[in-house]
XYZ file of C-alpha atoms in Angstrom:
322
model
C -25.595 2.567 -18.960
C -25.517 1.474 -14.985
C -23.194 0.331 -13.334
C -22.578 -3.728 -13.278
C -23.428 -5.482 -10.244
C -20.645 -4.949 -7.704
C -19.698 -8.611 -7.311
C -19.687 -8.543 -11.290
C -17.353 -5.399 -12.030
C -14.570 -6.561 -13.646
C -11.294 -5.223 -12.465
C -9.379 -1.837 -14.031
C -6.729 -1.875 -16.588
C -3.712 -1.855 -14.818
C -0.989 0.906 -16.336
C 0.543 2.599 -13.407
C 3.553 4.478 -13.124
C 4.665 5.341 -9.319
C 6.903 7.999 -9.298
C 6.815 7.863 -5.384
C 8.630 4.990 -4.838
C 10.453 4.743 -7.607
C 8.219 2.020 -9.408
C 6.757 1.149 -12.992
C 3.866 -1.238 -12.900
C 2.172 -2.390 -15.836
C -0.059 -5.121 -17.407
C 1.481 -7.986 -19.497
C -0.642 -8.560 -22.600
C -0.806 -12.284 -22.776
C 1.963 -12.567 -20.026
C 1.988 -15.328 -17.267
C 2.941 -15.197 -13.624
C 6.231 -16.578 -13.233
C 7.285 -15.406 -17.258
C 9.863 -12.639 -17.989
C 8.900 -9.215 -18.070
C 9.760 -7.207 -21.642
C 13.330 -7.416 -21.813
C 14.023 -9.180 -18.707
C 15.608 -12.490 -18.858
C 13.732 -14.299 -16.042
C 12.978 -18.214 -14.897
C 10.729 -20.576 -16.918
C 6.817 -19.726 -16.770
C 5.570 -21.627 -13.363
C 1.888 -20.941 -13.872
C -0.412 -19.295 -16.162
C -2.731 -16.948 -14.181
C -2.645 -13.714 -16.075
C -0.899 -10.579 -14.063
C -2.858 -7.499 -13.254
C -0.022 -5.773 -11.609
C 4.043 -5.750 -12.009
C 5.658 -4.098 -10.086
C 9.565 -2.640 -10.061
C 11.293 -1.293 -6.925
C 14.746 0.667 -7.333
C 15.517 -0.307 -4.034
C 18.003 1.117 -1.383
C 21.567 -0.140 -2.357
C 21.036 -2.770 0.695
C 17.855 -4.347 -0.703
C 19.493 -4.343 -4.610
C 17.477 -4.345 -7.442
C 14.235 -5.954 -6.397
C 10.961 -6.468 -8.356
C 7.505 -7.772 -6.651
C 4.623 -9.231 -8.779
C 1.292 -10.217 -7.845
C -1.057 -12.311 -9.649
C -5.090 -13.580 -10.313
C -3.630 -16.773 -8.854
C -3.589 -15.312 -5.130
C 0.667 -15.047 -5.174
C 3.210 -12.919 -4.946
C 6.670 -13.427 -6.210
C 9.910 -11.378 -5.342
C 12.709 -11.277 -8.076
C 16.532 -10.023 -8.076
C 18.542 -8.962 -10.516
C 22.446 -10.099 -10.241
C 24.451 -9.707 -13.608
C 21.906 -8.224 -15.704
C 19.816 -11.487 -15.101
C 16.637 -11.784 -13.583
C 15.931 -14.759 -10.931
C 13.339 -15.494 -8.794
C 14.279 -15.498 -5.112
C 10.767 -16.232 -2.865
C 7.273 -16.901 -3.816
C 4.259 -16.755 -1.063
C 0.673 -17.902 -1.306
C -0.734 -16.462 1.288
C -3.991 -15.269 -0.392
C -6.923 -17.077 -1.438
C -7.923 -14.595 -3.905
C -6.629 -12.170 -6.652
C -3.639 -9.843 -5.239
C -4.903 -6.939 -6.524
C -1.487 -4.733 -5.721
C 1.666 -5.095 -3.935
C 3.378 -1.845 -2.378
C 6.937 -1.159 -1.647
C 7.106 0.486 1.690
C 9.779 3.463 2.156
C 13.537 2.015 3.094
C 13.799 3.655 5.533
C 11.061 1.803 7.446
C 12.842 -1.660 6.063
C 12.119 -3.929 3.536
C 8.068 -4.350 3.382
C 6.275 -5.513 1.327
C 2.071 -4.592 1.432
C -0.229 -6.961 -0.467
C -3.753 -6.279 -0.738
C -6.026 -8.997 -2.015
C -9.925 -9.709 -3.142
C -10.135 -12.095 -0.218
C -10.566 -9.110 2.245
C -6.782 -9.285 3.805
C -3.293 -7.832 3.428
C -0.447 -8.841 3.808
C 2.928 -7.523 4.891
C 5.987 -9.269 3.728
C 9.380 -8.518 5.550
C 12.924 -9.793 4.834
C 15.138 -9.068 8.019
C 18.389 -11.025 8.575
C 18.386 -13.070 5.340
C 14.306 -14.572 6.079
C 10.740 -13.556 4.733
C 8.669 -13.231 7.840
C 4.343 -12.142 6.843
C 1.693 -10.883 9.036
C -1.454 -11.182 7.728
C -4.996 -9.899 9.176
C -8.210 -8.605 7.595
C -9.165 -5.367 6.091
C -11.865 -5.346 4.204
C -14.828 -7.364 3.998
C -15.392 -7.351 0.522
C -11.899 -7.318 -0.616
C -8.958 -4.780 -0.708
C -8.377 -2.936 -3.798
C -5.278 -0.526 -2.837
C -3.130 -0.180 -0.199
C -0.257 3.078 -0.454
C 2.283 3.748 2.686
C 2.785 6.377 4.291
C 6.238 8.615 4.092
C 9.090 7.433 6.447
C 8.890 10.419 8.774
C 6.295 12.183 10.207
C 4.397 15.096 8.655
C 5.992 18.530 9.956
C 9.362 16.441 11.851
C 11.673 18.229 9.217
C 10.603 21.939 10.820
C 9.680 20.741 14.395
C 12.037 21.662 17.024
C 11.141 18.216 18.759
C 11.419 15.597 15.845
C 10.264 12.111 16.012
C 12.891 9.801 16.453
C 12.392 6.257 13.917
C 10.517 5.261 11.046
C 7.556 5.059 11.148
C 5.289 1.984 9.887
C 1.846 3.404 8.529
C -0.303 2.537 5.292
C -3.510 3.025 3.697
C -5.993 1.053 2.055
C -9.410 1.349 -0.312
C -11.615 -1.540 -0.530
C -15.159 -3.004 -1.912
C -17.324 -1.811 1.463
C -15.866 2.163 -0.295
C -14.209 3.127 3.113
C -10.402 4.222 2.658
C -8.302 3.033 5.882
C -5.111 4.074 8.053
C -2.645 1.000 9.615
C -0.381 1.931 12.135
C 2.373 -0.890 13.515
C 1.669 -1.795 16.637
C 4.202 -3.263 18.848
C 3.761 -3.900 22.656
C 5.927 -6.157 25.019
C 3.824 -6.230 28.147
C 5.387 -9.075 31.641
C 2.247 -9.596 33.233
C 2.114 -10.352 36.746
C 1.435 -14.107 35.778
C 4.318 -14.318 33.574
C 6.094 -13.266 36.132
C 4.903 -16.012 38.580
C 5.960 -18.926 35.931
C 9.447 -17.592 35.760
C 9.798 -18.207 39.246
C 8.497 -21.670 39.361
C 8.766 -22.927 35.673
C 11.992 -21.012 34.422
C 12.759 -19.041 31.298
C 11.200 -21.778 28.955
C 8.218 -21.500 30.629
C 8.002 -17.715 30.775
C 8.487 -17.434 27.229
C 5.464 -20.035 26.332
C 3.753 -17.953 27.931
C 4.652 -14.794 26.977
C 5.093 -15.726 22.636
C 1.007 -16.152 22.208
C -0.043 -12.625 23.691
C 3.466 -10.794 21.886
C 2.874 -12.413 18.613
C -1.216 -10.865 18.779
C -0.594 -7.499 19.726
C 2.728 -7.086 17.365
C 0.620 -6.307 14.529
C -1.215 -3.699 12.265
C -3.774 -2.416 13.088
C -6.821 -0.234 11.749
C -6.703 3.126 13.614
C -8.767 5.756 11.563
C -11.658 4.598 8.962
C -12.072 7.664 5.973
C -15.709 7.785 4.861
C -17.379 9.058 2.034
C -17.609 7.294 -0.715
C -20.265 5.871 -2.410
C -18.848 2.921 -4.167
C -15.744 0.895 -4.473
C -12.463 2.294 -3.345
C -10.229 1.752 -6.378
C -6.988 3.206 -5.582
C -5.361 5.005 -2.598
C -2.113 7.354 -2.931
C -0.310 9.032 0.209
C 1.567 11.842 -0.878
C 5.463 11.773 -0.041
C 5.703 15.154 1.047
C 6.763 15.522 5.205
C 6.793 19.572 5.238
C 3.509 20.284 6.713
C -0.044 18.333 6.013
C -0.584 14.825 4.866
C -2.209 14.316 2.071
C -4.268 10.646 1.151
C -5.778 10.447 -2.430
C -8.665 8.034 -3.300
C -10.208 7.167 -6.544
C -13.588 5.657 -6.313
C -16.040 4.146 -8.666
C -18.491 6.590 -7.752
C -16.625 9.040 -10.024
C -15.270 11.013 -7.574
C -11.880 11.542 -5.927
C -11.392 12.519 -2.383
C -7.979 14.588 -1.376
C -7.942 13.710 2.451
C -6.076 15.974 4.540
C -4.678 16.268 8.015
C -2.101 18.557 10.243
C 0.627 17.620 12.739
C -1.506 19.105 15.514
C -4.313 17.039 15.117
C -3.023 13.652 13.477
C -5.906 11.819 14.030
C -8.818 14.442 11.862
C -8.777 14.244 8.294
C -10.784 16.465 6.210
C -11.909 15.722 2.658
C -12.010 17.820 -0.705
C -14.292 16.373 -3.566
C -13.033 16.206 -7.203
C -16.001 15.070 -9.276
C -15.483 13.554 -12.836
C -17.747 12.315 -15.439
C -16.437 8.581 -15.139
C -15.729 6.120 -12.693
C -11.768 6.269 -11.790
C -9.085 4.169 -11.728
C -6.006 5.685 -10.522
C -4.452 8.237 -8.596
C -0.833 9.047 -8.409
C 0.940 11.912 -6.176
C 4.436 13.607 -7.640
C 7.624 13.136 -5.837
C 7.407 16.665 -4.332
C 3.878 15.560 -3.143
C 2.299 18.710 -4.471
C 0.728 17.934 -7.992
C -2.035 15.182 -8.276
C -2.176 12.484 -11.287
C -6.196 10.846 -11.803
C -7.236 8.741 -14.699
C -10.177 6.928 -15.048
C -12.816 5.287 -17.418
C -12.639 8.506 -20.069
C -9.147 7.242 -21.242
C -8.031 10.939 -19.296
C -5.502 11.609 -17.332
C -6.227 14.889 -15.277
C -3.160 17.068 -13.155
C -4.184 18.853 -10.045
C -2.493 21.214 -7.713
C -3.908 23.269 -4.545
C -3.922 27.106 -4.426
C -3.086 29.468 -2.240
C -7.135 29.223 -0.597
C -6.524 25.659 -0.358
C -8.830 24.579 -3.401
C -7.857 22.093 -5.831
C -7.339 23.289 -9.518
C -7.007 21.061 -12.777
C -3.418 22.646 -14.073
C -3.715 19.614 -17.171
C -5.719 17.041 -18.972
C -4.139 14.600 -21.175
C -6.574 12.565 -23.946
C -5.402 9.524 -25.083
């Protein structure tokens, strides 16, 4: 049988477990946005748009014990858990659309929040100083399926003699147009000449007036590498935690293949591509927490483990049939 129409495809079933970040996400059979989790002792229901996607962050002892979910219904909610009871803490609307997955970034980059959504943006949620703060910009066209961030440090720092200094703030998504993309945070704090010129006649009011519009544009994230090679949609996106040596970005496409993307310290910006073809489209991908052994499931109710050899190739080491 053919595919569906892409604008008729309905969406995966969700059953993800993260071991990167520390997260479980799974789908709620007959569950509501805003209800409790299994087990979880939450607030009343507020809405009943079914959830595709929970998911659970053991957070860095600063952040506590957070949980993010993300609903049809276009929000995300944040939850805490104080005295073994769950409450809910923030909720954001940002999206017009399904949020198809929220992401945890690493804590050592703060407390982020992606959110990737069917209306062709993300997201990023922050909570610095006690407030939520959000940037959001577009992405994809025809809507963002995944979105996976990048380790903390930089590939190779650990065994350079000249380490980066900070964490870095870098992500990737998949989408409907099948392109997988790289975000990098961009900030810049530029005085133009001009700004300088209404200091000196309108004061430090005036100067910042004019300087807030052009910071608040340019502090942003912003698309710097496009991945192609896909043929269809761009279902899931993994970036593997490891920071020895290579980085390695997993996508799982509907075109039944998945791409292991690949790229060295000494040329950040060229990623090369390995091909893993299956016999059914695929859901999920899903990288250890050493970063070296690669989890893929798709339609064929499998669940495949790869590792690369010594000659660089990728070999199946396990399938698992349901």
């Amino acid at each position: 049988m053919s595919n569906p129409p892409i604008s008729h495809r309905p969406p995966p079933p969700y059953h993800r477990a993260d071991i990167e970040h520390h997260t479980v996400t799974k789908a709620q059979s007959g569950a509501s946005h805003g209800s409790a989790p299994p087990n979880y002792p939450l607030s009343p229901q507020t809405n009943n748009a079914p959830i595709p996607k929970l998911t659970r962050l053991q957070a860095h002892p600063k952040y506590g014990n957070i949980l993010a979910s993300s609903s049809y219904d276009g929000k995300v909610f944040i939850w805490r858990e104080q005295s073994g009871l769950w409450s809910k803490v923030a909720d954001f609307a940002h999206h017009n659309a399904s949020v198809n997955i929220v992401s945890w970034s690493p804590h050592e980059s703060g407390c982020l929040l992606a959110c990737a959504s069917s209306d062709g943006e993300v997201s990023v949620l922050e909570f610095n100083e006690g407030n939520w703060g959000h940037i959001k910009f577009p992405a994809h066209q025809m809507g963002v399926n995944a979105v996976s961030w990048a380790p903390a440090m930089v590939p190779g720092s650990l065994v350079s003699s000249k380490p980066e200094v900070g964490a870095q703030r870098r992500f990737a998504t998949g989408g409907s147009d099948c392109v997988v993309k790289i975000w990098d945070w961009k900030y810049v704090f530029s005085v133009p000449l001009v700004a300088l010129s209404v200091f000196v006649f309108g004061g430090l009011d005036s100067l910042l007036t004019a300087l807030y519009p052009q910071s608040r544009e340019e502090n942003t994230y912003t698309p710097t590498l496009e991945l192609k090679g896909h043929t269809d949609w761009v279902r899931d996106v993994a970036w593997a935690p490891t920071v020895l040596q290579k980085s390695y970005i997993a996508s799982a496409s509907q075109d039944k293949t998945v791409r292991i993307w690949t790229s060295d310290p000494a040329h950040p910006n060229e990623w090369k591509s390995t091909v893993l073809n299956f016999d059914a489209v695929l859901w999920r991908v899903s990288w250890s927490l050493s970063g070296n052994v690669l989890a893929v499931s798709g339609g064929d109710n499998k669940v495949s483990l790869w590792k690369e050899n010594l000659k660089a190739e990728w070999d199946c080491v396990k399938t698992i049939e349901e």
